Amino acid sequence: MDEIINRVAQSALTSLNLEELKHRGERVVYDIKDNLFHGLILREKDFRDFIKTHDWSQYDGKNVAIICSADAIVPTWAYMLLASKLQGHAHRYVFGGLDALEQELFHEAIGALNPEEYRDAKLVIKGCGNDPVPTYAYVAIMQKLLPVTSSIMYGEPCSTVPLYKRPKA
């Protein structure tokens, strides 16, 4: 009887699952429209009173997307003031919607990777998964790891799409 050999397990491939880089913290949207007078105007005195009395601890450890869903002109300093209060509470905060927040979280995670761990690796960047990974993250990981890997593929180790192979010197 012939022994079944798992060639994938024996290969020199290194797998990278971008799902594992996804920050698990809660994502929330802070909509500044709730601070507008009649849904149109940000009154400085009212806003500063709100800033002083609001319970900022409710954002502890969370990831916050700051938006204004109303068609109103909000001065830049108002967003800056919000940021000053989220600092020290939120894990991460950005101006923009949840997509902008997700991009920033992946940017942070990919930036923390040590490319030397992938030096000369034959890398498979895992494709399909349970948690969606934005296309941005796949492009960013290429930028980070192309200079050090010997090859990069996409998919699963048993079925990959070749993307890059370092030219022979």
Coordinates of N, CA and C in Angstrom, one line a residue:
M1 N 0.8 -1.2 0.0 CA 0.0 0.0 0.0 C 0.9 1.2 0.0
D2 N 0.6 2.2 -0.9 CA 1.4 3.4 -1.0 C 1.0 4.4 0.1
E3 N 2.0 5.0 0.6 CA 1.8 6.0 1.7 C 1.3 7.3 1.0
I4 N 0.3 8.0 1.6 CA -0.1 9.3 1.1 C 0.8 10.4 1.7
I5 N 1.4 11.2 0.8 CA 2.3 12.2 1.3 C 1.7 13.6 1.0
N6 N 1.7 14.4 2.1 CA 1.2 15.7 2.0 C 2.3 16.7 1.6
R7 N 2.3 16.9 0.3 CA 3.4 17.7 -0.3 C 3.3 19.2 0.1
V8 N 2.1 19.6 0.4 CA 1.9 21.0 0.9 C 2.6 21.2 2.2
A9 N 2.4 20.3 3.1 CA 3.0 20.4 4.4 C 4.5 20.3 4.4
Q10 N 5.0 19.6 3.4 CA 6.5 19.4 3.3 C 7.1 20.5 2.5
S11 N 6.3 21.4 1.8 CA 6.9 22.4 1.0 C 7.5 23.5 1.8
A12 N 8.3 24.3 1.1 CA 9.0 25.5 1.8 C 8.1 26.7 1.7
L13 N 6.8 26.6 1.5 CA 5.9 27.7 1.4 C 5.7 28.3 2.8
T14 N 5.6 29.6 2.8 CA 5.2 30.4 4.0 C 3.9 31.0 3.8
S15 N 2.9 30.8 4.6 CA 1.6 31.3 4.5 C 1.4 32.6 5.3
L16 N 0.6 33.5 4.8 CA 0.3 34.7 5.5 C -1.2 35.0 5.3
N17 N -1.9 34.9 6.4 CA -3.4 35.1 6.4 C -3.7 36.5 6.9
L18 N -4.1 37.4 6.0 CA -4.3 38.8 6.4 C -5.5 38.9 7.4
E19 N -6.4 38.0 7.4 CA -7.5 38.0 8.4 C -6.9 38.0 9.8
E20 N -5.8 37.4 10.0 CA -5.2 37.4 11.3 C -4.6 38.7 11.8
L21 N -4.4 39.6 10.8 CA -4.0 41.0 11.1 C -5.1 41.9 11.5
K22 N -6.3 41.5 11.2 CA -7.5 42.4 11.5 C -7.7 42.7 13.0
H23 N -7.7 43.9 13.3 CA -7.9 44.3 14.7 C -9.3 43.9 15.2
R24 N -9.3 43.2 16.3 CA -10.6 42.6 16.8 C -11.5 43.6 17.6
G25 N -10.9 44.8 17.8 CA -11.7 45.8 18.6 C -13.0 46.2 17.9
E26 N -13.9 46.7 18.7 CA -15.2 47.2 18.2 C -15.0 48.4 17.4
R27 N -15.8 48.5 16.3 CA -15.8 49.7 15.4 C -17.1 50.5 15.7
V28 N -16.9 51.8 15.9 CA -18.1 52.7 16.1 C -17.9 53.9 15.2
V29 N -19.1 54.5 14.9 CA -19.1 55.7 14.2 C -19.6 56.9 15.1
Y30 N -18.8 57.9 15.1 CA -19.2 59.1 15.8 C -19.6 60.1 14.7
D31 N -20.9 60.4 14.7 CA -21.5 61.4 13.7 C -21.7 62.7 14.4
I32 N -20.9 63.7 13.9 CA -20.9 65.0 14.5 C -22.3 65.7 14.3
K33 N -23.1 65.2 13.4 CA -24.4 65.8 13.1 C -25.2 65.9 14.4
D34 N -25.0 65.0 15.3 CA -25.8 65.1 16.6 C -25.4 66.3 17.4
N35 N -24.3 67.0 17.0 CA -23.9 68.2 17.8 C -24.3 69.5 17.0
L36 N -25.0 69.4 15.9 CA -25.4 70.5 15.1 C -26.7 71.2 15.6
F37 N -26.7 72.5 15.6 CA -27.9 73.2 16.0 C -28.9 73.2 14.8
H38 N -30.1 72.7 15.0 CA -31.0 72.5 13.9 C -30.5 71.7 12.7
G39 N -29.5 70.8 13.0 CA -28.9 70.0 12.0 C -28.1 70.7 10.9
L40 N -27.8 72.0 11.2 CA -27.1 72.8 10.2 C -25.9 73.5 10.6
I41 N -25.8 73.9 11.9 CA -24.8 74.8 12.4 C -24.1 74.2 13.6
L42 N -22.8 74.3 13.7 CA -22.1 73.9 14.9 C -21.8 75.2 15.7
R43 N -22.5 75.3 16.8 CA -22.3 76.5 17.7 C -21.1 76.1 18.6
E44 N -20.1 77.0 18.6 CA -18.9 76.7 19.4 C -19.2 76.5 20.9
K45 N -19.9 77.4 21.5 CA -20.2 77.3 22.9 C -20.9 76.0 23.3
D46 N -21.9 75.7 22.5 CA -22.7 74.4 22.8 C -21.7 73.2 22.6
F47 N -20.9 73.2 21.5 CA -20.1 72.1 21.3 C -19.0 71.9 22.3
R48 N -18.4 73.1 22.8 CA -17.4 73.0 23.9 C -18.1 72.5 25.2
D49 N -19.3 72.9 25.4 CA -20.0 72.4 26.6 C -20.2 70.9 26.5
F50 N -20.6 70.4 25.3 CA -20.7 69.0 25.1 C -19.4 68.2 25.3
I51 N -18.4 68.8 24.8 CA -17.0 68.2 24.9 C -16.6 68.0 26.3
K52 N -16.9 69.0 27.2 CA -16.6 68.9 28.6 C -17.4 67.9 29.4
T53 N -18.6 67.7 29.0 CA -19.5 66.9 29.8 C -19.7 65.4 29.3
H54 N -19.3 65.2 28.0 CA -19.5 63.9 27.4 C -18.7 62.8 28.1
D55 N -19.2 61.6 28.2 CA -18.5 60.5 28.8 C -17.6 59.8 27.8
W56 N -16.4 60.2 27.7 CA -15.4 59.7 26.7 C -15.0 58.3 27.0
S57 N -15.2 57.9 28.2 CA -14.7 56.5 28.5 C -15.5 55.4 27.8
Q58 N -16.6 55.8 27.2 CA -17.4 54.8 26.4 C -16.7 54.4 25.2
Y59 N -15.6 55.1 24.8 CA -14.8 54.8 23.6 C -13.5 54.0 24.0
D60 N -13.4 53.7 25.2 CA -12.1 53.0 25.7 C -11.9 51.7 24.8
G61 N -10.8 51.7 24.2 CA -10.4 50.5 23.4 C -11.1 50.3 22.1
K62 N -12.0 51.2 21.8 CA -12.7 51.0 20.5 C -12.0 51.8 19.4
N63 N -12.5 51.4 18.2 CA -12.0 52.1 17.0 C -13.1 53.0 16.5
V64 N -12.8 54.3 16.3 CA -13.8 55.3 16.0 C -13.7 55.9 14.7
A65 N -14.7 55.9 13.9 CA -14.8 56.6 12.6 C -15.6 57.9 12.8
I66 N -15.0 59.0 12.6 CA -15.6 60.3 12.8 C -16.2 60.8 11.5
I67 N -17.5 61.1 11.4 CA -18.1 61.5 10.2 C -19.1 62.7 10.5
C68 N -19.6 63.3 9.4 CA -20.7 64.2 9.5 C -21.6 63.8 8.4
S69 N -22.8 63.2 8.7 CA -23.7 62.7 7.7 C -24.7 63.8 7.3
A70 N -24.6 65.0 7.9 CA -25.5 66.1 7.5 C -24.8 66.9 6.5
D71 N -25.6 67.6 5.7 CA -25.0 68.5 4.7 C -24.8 69.8 5.4
A72 N -23.7 69.9 6.1 CA -23.4 71.1 6.9 C -21.9 71.4 6.8
I73 N -21.6 72.6 7.0 CA -20.2 73.0 7.0 C -19.7 72.9 8.5
V74 N -18.8 72.0 8.7 CA -18.3 71.9 10.1 C -16.8 72.3 10.1
P75 N -16.5 73.2 11.0 CA -15.1 73.7 11.0 C -14.1 72.6 11.3
T76 N -12.9 72.7 10.8 CA -11.9 71.7 11.0 C -11.6 71.5 12.5
W77 N -11.5 72.6 13.2 CA -11.2 72.6 14.6 C -12.1 71.7 15.4
A78 N -13.4 71.5 15.0 CA -14.3 70.7 15.7 C -13.9 69.2 15.7
Y79 N -13.4 68.8 14.5 CA -12.9 67.4 14.4 C -11.6 67.2 15.2
M80 N -10.8 68.3 15.2 CA -9.6 68.2 16.0 C -9.9 68.2 17.5
L81 N -10.9 68.9 17.9 CA -11.3 68.9 19.3 C -11.8 67.5 19.7
L82 N -12.6 66.9 18.8 CA -13.1 65.5 19.1 C -11.9 64.6 19.2
A83 N -10.9 64.7 18.3 CA -9.7 63.8 18.3 C -9.0 64.0 19.7
S84 N -8.9 65.2 20.2 CA -8.2 65.5 21.4 C -8.9 64.7 22.6
K85 N -10.2 64.5 22.5 CA -10.9 63.9 23.6 C -10.9 62.3 23.4
L86 N -10.8 61.9 22.2 CA -10.7 60.4 21.9 C -9.3 59.9 22.2
Q87 N -8.3 60.8 22.1 CA -7.0 60.3 22.5 C -6.9 59.8 23.9
G88 N -6.3 58.7 24.1 CA -6.3 58.1 25.4 C -7.4 57.2 25.8
H89 N -8.5 57.3 24.9 CA -9.6 56.4 25.1 C -9.7 55.4 24.0
A90 N -9.9 55.9 22.8 CA -10.0 55.0 21.6 C -8.7 54.4 21.2
H91 N -8.8 53.1 20.8 CA -7.6 52.5 20.2 C -7.1 53.2 19.0
R92 N -8.0 53.5 18.1 CA -7.7 54.2 16.9 C -8.9 55.1 16.5
Y93 N -8.7 56.3 16.0 CA -9.7 57.1 15.5 C -9.3 57.7 14.2
V94 N -10.2 57.9 13.3 CA -9.9 58.5 12.0 C -11.1 59.4 11.5
F95 N -10.8 60.3 10.7 CA -11.9 61.1 10.0 C -12.2 60.3 8.8
G96 N -13.5 60.0 8.7 CA -14.0 59.2 7.6 C -14.8 58.0 8.1
G97 N -15.4 57.3 7.1 CA -16.3 56.2 7.5 C -15.6 55.0 7.9
L98 N -16.4 53.9 8.0 CA -15.9 52.6 8.5 C -14.8 52.1 7.5
D99 N -14.9 52.4 6.2 CA -13.9 51.9 5.3 C -12.6 52.6 5.5
A100 N -12.6 53.9 5.8 CA -11.4 54.6 6.2 C -10.8 54.1 7.5
L101 N -11.6 53.7 8.4 CA -11.1 53.2 9.7 C -10.5 51.8 9.4
E102 N -11.1 51.0 8.6 CA -10.6 49.6 8.4 C -9.2 49.8 7.7
Q103 N -9.1 50.7 6.7 CA -7.9 50.9 6.0 C -6.8 51.3 7.0
E104 N -7.1 52.2 7.9 CA -6.1 52.6 8.9 C -5.7 51.5 9.8
L105 N -6.6 50.6 10.2 CA -6.3 49.5 11.1 C -5.4 48.5 10.4
F106 N -5.6 48.2 9.1 CA -4.8 47.4 8.4 C -3.4 48.0 8.1
H107 N -3.4 49.3 7.9 CA -2.2 50.0 7.7 C -1.3 49.9 8.9
E108 N -1.9 50.0 10.1 CA -1.2 49.9 11.4 C -0.6 48.5 11.5
A109 N -1.5 47.5 11.2 CA -1.0 46.1 11.4 C 0.1 45.7 10.4
I110 N -0.1 46.1 9.2 CA 0.9 45.8 8.2 C 2.2 46.5 8.5
G111 N 2.1 47.7 8.9 CA 3.3 48.5 9.3 C 4.1 47.9 10.4
A112 N 3.4 47.1 11.3 CA 4.1 46.5 12.4 C 4.8 45.2 12.0
L113 N 4.5 44.7 10.9 CA 5.1 43.4 10.4 C 6.6 43.6 10.2
N114 N 7.4 42.7 10.6 CA 8.8 42.7 10.3 C 9.1 42.0 9.0
P115 N 9.5 42.8 8.0 CA 9.7 42.1 6.7 C 10.8 41.1 6.7
E116 N 11.8 41.3 7.6 CA 12.9 40.3 7.7 C 12.4 38.9 8.0
E117 N 11.2 38.7 8.6 CA 10.7 37.4 8.8 C 10.3 36.7 7.5
Y118 N 10.2 37.5 6.5 CA 9.8 36.9 5.2 C 11.0 37.0 4.1
R119 N 12.2 37.2 4.6 CA 13.3 37.4 3.7 C 13.5 36.0 3.0
D120 N 13.5 36.1 1.6 CA 13.8 35.0 0.7 C 12.7 34.0 0.8
A121 N 11.5 34.3 1.4 CA 10.5 33.3 1.5 C 9.7 33.1 0.2
K122 N 9.2 31.9 0.0 CA 8.2 31.7 -1.0 C 6.8 31.8 -0.3
L123 N 6.2 33.0 -0.5 CA 5.1 33.4 0.3 C 3.8 33.2 -0.4
V124 N 2.8 32.6 0.4 CA 1.4 32.5 -0.1 C 0.6 33.4 0.7
I125 N 0.0 34.4 0.1 CA -0.9 35.3 0.8 C -2.3 34.6 0.7
K126 N -2.8 34.2 1.8 CA -4.1 33.5 1.8 C -5.2 34.3 1.2
G127 N -6.1 33.7 0.5 CA -7.2 34.4 -0.2 C -8.5 34.3 0.6
C128 N -9.3 33.4 0.1 CA -10.7 33.3 0.7 C -10.6 33.0 2.2
G129 N -11.6 33.6 2.9 CA -11.6 33.4 4.3 C -13.0 33.7 4.8
N130 N -13.1 33.7 6.2 CA -14.4 34.0 6.8 C -14.6 35.5 7.0
D131 N -13.6 36.2 7.2 CA -13.7 37.7 7.5 C -13.2 38.4 6.2
P132 N -14.0 39.3 5.7 CA -13.5 40.1 4.5 C -12.3 40.9 4.8
V133 N -11.4 40.9 3.9 CA -10.2 41.7 4.0 C -10.2 42.7 2.8
P134 N -10.1 44.0 3.1 CA -10.2 44.9 2.0 C -9.0 44.8 1.0
T135 N -9.3 45.1 -0.3 CA -8.3 45.0 -1.3 C -7.1 45.8 -1.0
Y136 N -7.3 46.9 -0.3 CA -6.2 47.8 0.1 C -5.1 47.0 0.8
A137 N -5.5 46.1 1.7 CA -4.6 45.3 2.5 C -3.7 44.4 1.7
Y138 N -4.3 43.9 0.6 CA -3.5 43.0 -0.3 C -2.5 43.8 -1.1
V139 N -2.8 45.0 -1.5 CA -1.9 45.9 -2.2 C -0.8 46.3 -1.2
A140 N -1.2 46.7 0.0 CA -0.2 47.2 1.0 C 0.8 46.1 1.4
I141 N 0.3 44.8 1.5 CA 1.2 43.8 1.9 C 2.2 43.5 0.8
M142 N 1.8 43.7 -0.5 CA 2.7 43.5 -1.6 C 3.8 44.6 -1.5
Q143 N 3.5 45.8 -1.2 CA 4.4 46.9 -1.1 C 5.4 46.6 0.0
K144 N 4.9 46.0 1.1 CA 5.8 45.8 2.2 C 6.8 44.6 2.0
L145 N 6.3 43.6 1.3 CA 7.1 42.3 1.3 C 7.7 42.0 -0.1
L146 N 7.3 42.7 -1.1 CA 8.0 42.4 -2.4 C 9.5 42.6 -2.4
P147 N 10.0 43.6 -1.7 CA 11.5 43.8 -1.7 C 12.3 42.6 -1.0
V148 N 11.6 41.8 -0.2 CA 12.4 40.8 0.6 C 12.1 39.3 0.2
T149 N 10.9 39.1 -0.4 CA 10.5 37.7 -0.7 C 11.1 37.2 -2.0
S150 N 11.3 35.9 -2.1 CA 11.7 35.4 -3.4 C 10.6 35.2 -4.4
S151 N 9.4 34.9 -3.8 CA 8.2 34.8 -4.6 C 6.9 35.0 -3.8
I152 N 5.9 35.5 -4.5 CA 4.6 35.7 -3.8 C 3.5 35.1 -4.6
M153 N 2.7 34.4 -4.0 CA 1.5 33.8 -4.6 C 0.3 34.1 -3.8
Y154 N -0.9 34.0 -4.4 CA -2.2 34.3 -3.8 C -3.0 33.0 -3.8
G155 N -3.7 32.8 -2.7 CA -4.7 31.7 -2.7 C -4.4 30.8 -1.5
E156 N -4.4 29.5 -1.7 CA -4.1 28.5 -0.7 C -2.9 27.7 -1.2
P157 N -2.1 27.2 -0.2 CA -0.9 26.4 -0.6 C -1.1 25.3 -1.7
C158 N -2.3 24.7 -1.7 CA -2.6 23.7 -2.6 C -3.0 24.2 -4.0
S159 N -3.4 25.5 -4.1 CA -3.9 26.0 -5.3 C -3.6 27.5 -5.3
T160 N -2.5 27.9 -5.9 CA -2.1 29.3 -5.8 C -2.1 30.0 -7.2
V161 N -2.1 31.3 -7.2 CA -1.9 32.1 -8.4 C -0.6 32.8 -8.2
P162 N 0.4 32.5 -9.1 CA 1.7 33.2 -8.9 C 1.5 34.7 -9.3
L163 N 2.2 35.5 -8.4 CA 2.1 37.0 -8.6 C 3.5 37.6 -8.9
Y164 N 4.5 37.1 -8.2 CA 5.8 37.7 -8.3 C 6.9 36.6 -8.1
K165 N 7.9 36.7 -8.9 CA 9.1 35.9 -8.7 C 10.3 36.8 -8.9
R166 N 11.2 36.8 -7.9 CA 12.4 37.7 -8.0 C 13.2 37.2 -9.2
P167 N 13.6 38.2 -10.0 CA 14.5 37.8 -11.1 C 15.8 37.2 -10.6
K168 N 16.4 36.3 -11.4 CA 17.7 35.7 -11.0 C 18.7 36.8 -11.3
A169 N 19.7 36.8 -10.4 CA 20.8 37.8 -10.5 C 21.8 37.5 -11.6

